[in-house]
Each structure stands twice: as C-alpha cells, then as structure tokens.
CSV table of C-alpha atoms in Angstrom, one decimal:
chain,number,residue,atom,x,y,z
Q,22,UNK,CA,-12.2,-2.7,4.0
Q,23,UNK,CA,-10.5,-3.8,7.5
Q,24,UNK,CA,-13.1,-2.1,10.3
Q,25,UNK,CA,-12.1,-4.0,13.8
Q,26,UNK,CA,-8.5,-3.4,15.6
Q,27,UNK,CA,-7.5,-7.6,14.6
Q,28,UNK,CA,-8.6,-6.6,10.8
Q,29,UNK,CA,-6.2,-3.7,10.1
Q,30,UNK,CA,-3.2,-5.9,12.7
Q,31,UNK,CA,-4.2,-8.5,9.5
Q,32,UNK,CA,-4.0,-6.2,6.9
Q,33,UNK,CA,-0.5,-4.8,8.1
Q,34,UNK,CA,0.8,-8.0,9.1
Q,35,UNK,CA,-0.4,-8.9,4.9
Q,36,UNK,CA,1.0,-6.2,3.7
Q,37,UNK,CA,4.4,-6.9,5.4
Q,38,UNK,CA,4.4,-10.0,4.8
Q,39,UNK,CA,4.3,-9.3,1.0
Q,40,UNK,CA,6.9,-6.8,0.7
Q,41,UNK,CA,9.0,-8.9,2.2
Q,42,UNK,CA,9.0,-11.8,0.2
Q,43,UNK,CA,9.5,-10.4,-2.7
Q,44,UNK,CA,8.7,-12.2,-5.8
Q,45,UNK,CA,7.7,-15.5,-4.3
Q,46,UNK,CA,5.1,-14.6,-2.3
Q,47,UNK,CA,3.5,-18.1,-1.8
Q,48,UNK,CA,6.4,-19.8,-0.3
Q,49,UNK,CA,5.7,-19.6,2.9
Q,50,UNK,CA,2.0,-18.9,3.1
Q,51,UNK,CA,1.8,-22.1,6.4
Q,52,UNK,CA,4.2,-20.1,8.4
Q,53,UNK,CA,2.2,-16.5,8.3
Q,54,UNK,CA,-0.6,-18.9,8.2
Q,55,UNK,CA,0.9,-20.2,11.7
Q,56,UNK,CA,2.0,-16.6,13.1
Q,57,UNK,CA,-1.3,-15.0,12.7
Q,58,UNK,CA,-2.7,-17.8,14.9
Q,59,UNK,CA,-0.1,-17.6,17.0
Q,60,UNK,CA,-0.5,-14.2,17.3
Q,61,UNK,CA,-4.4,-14.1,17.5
Q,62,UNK,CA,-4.6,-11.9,14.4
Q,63,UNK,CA,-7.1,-14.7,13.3
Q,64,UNK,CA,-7.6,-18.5,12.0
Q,65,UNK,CA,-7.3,-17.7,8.4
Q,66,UNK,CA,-7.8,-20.6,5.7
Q,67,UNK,CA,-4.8,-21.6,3.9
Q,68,UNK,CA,-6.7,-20.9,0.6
Q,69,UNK,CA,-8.6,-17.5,2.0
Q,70,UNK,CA,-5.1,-16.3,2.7
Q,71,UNK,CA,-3.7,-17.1,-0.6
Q,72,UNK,CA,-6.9,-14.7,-1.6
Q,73,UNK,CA,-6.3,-12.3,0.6
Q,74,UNK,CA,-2.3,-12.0,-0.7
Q,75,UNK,CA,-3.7,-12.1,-4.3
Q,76,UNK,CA,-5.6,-9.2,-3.3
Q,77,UNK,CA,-2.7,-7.3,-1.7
Q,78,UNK,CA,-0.4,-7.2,-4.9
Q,79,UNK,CA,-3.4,-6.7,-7.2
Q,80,UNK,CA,-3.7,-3.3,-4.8
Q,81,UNK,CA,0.2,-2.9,-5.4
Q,82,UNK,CA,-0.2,-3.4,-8.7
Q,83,UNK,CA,-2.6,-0.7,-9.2
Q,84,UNK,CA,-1.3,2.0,-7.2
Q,85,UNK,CA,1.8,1.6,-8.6
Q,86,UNK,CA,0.2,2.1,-12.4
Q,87,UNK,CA,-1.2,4.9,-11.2
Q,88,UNK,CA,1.4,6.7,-9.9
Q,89,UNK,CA,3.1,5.9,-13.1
Q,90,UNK,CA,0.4,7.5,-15.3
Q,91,UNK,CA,0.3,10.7,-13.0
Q,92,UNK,CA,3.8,11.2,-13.5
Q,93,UNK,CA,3.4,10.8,-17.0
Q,94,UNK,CA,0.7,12.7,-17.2
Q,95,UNK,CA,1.8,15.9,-15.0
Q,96,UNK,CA,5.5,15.9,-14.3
Q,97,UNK,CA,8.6,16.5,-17.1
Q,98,UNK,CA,11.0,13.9,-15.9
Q,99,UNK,CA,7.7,11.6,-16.5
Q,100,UNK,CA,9.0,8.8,-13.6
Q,101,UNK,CA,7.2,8.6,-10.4
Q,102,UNK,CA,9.1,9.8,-7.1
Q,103,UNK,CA,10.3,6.9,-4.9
Q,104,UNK,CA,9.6,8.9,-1.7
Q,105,UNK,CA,6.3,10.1,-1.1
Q,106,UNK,CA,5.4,12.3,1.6
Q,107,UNK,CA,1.9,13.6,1.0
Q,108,UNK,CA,-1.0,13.7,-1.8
Q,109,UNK,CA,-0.6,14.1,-5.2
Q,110,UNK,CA,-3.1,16.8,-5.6
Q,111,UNK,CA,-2.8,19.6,-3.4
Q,112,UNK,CA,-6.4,19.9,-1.1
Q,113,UNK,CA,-6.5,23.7,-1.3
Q,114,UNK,CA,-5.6,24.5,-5.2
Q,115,UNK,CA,-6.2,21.1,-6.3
Q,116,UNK,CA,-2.8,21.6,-8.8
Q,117,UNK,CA,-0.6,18.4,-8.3
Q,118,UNK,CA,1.9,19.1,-6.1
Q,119,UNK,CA,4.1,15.5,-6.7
Q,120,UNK,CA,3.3,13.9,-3.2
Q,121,UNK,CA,5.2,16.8,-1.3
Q,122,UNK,CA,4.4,18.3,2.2
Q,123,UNK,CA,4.0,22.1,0.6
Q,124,UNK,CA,2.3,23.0,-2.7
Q,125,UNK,CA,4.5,25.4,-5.2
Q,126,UNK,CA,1.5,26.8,-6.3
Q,127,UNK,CA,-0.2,27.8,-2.9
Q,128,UNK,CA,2.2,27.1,-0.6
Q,129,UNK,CA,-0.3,25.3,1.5
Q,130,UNK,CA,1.2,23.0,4.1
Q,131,UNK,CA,0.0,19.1,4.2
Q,132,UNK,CA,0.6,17.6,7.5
Q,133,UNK,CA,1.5,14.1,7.2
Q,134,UNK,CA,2.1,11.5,10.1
C-alpha cells in the first residue's frame, strides 16, 4: 500500500496509464517508464514496472468480479451499475444500498468527494 506523496502520484499515474491503454497494456511500458523519471515519480525497473501493471489489472480484475457477484447476489436486474457513487453497503443499516449517495432503507446520506 502506497504511504509517501511520490507513491500514491505512482499509483495514479499506474492506474492511468492502464485504463488508458486498453488491452495492450505492455506496449509502451519505456515511455511511462521515461515519464515517471521525467517526472520524478521515481526510477522504476522496466521489469518491476511490468510487476507493478500486472498488479494493477489483477486489482481490476477483482473488483470488478466482485461487483459482479454483489449484483448478482442482491439486485433483480443482477448487472452491476456503471456509475458508482458511494458504498455498496449502507454504514448505518448495513442493507446494500447499490453504490448510491442515500440508502432506501434508512435514508442515511453518504458524502462522497
């Protein structure tokens, strides 16, 4: 887990990077290779990077099984919502709410940046 300001600019700048590119996220591992130096976000091995990407889509991968089960699991249409704007699990009833701001069973209000 990323704890200094550089780490999470890393993180972020992985993340990005991997939504971006789509299927074919090993094309251009030199060139973020080259920007993060560039942009002092650190002097990352070519083949810790390639880790560290490996890593990020595993994480993709997994939250986005999850939200698949959960929506199997507790909603009717059974498919996850594409826009998410809170938890899934409401922090005052603990019913799931389905990621929105205000639960429909307690009408508690998530605040969400």
């Amino acid at each position: 887990m990323p704890t200094s300001r550089r780490e999470k600019r890393l993180q972020k700048a992985i993340n990005s990077y991997v939504l971006a590119q789509g299927d074919r996220p090993y094309v251009r591992l030199k060139l973020l290779q080259k920007y993060l130096r560039a942009k002092k976000l650190g002097n990352v091995d070519l083949k810790d990077l390639k880790k560290m990407v490996d890593q990020h889509i595993k994480s993709m991968e997994y939250r986005e099984k999850k939200d698949n089960i959960e929506a199997m699991l507790f909603t009717k249409e059974g498919t996850p919502k594409k826009h998410k704007y809170g938890n899934a699990f409401c922090k005052r009833c603990f019913m799931f709410k389905d990621f929105e701001k205000e639960c429909p069973y307690c009408g508690s209000l998530e605040l969400t940046l």
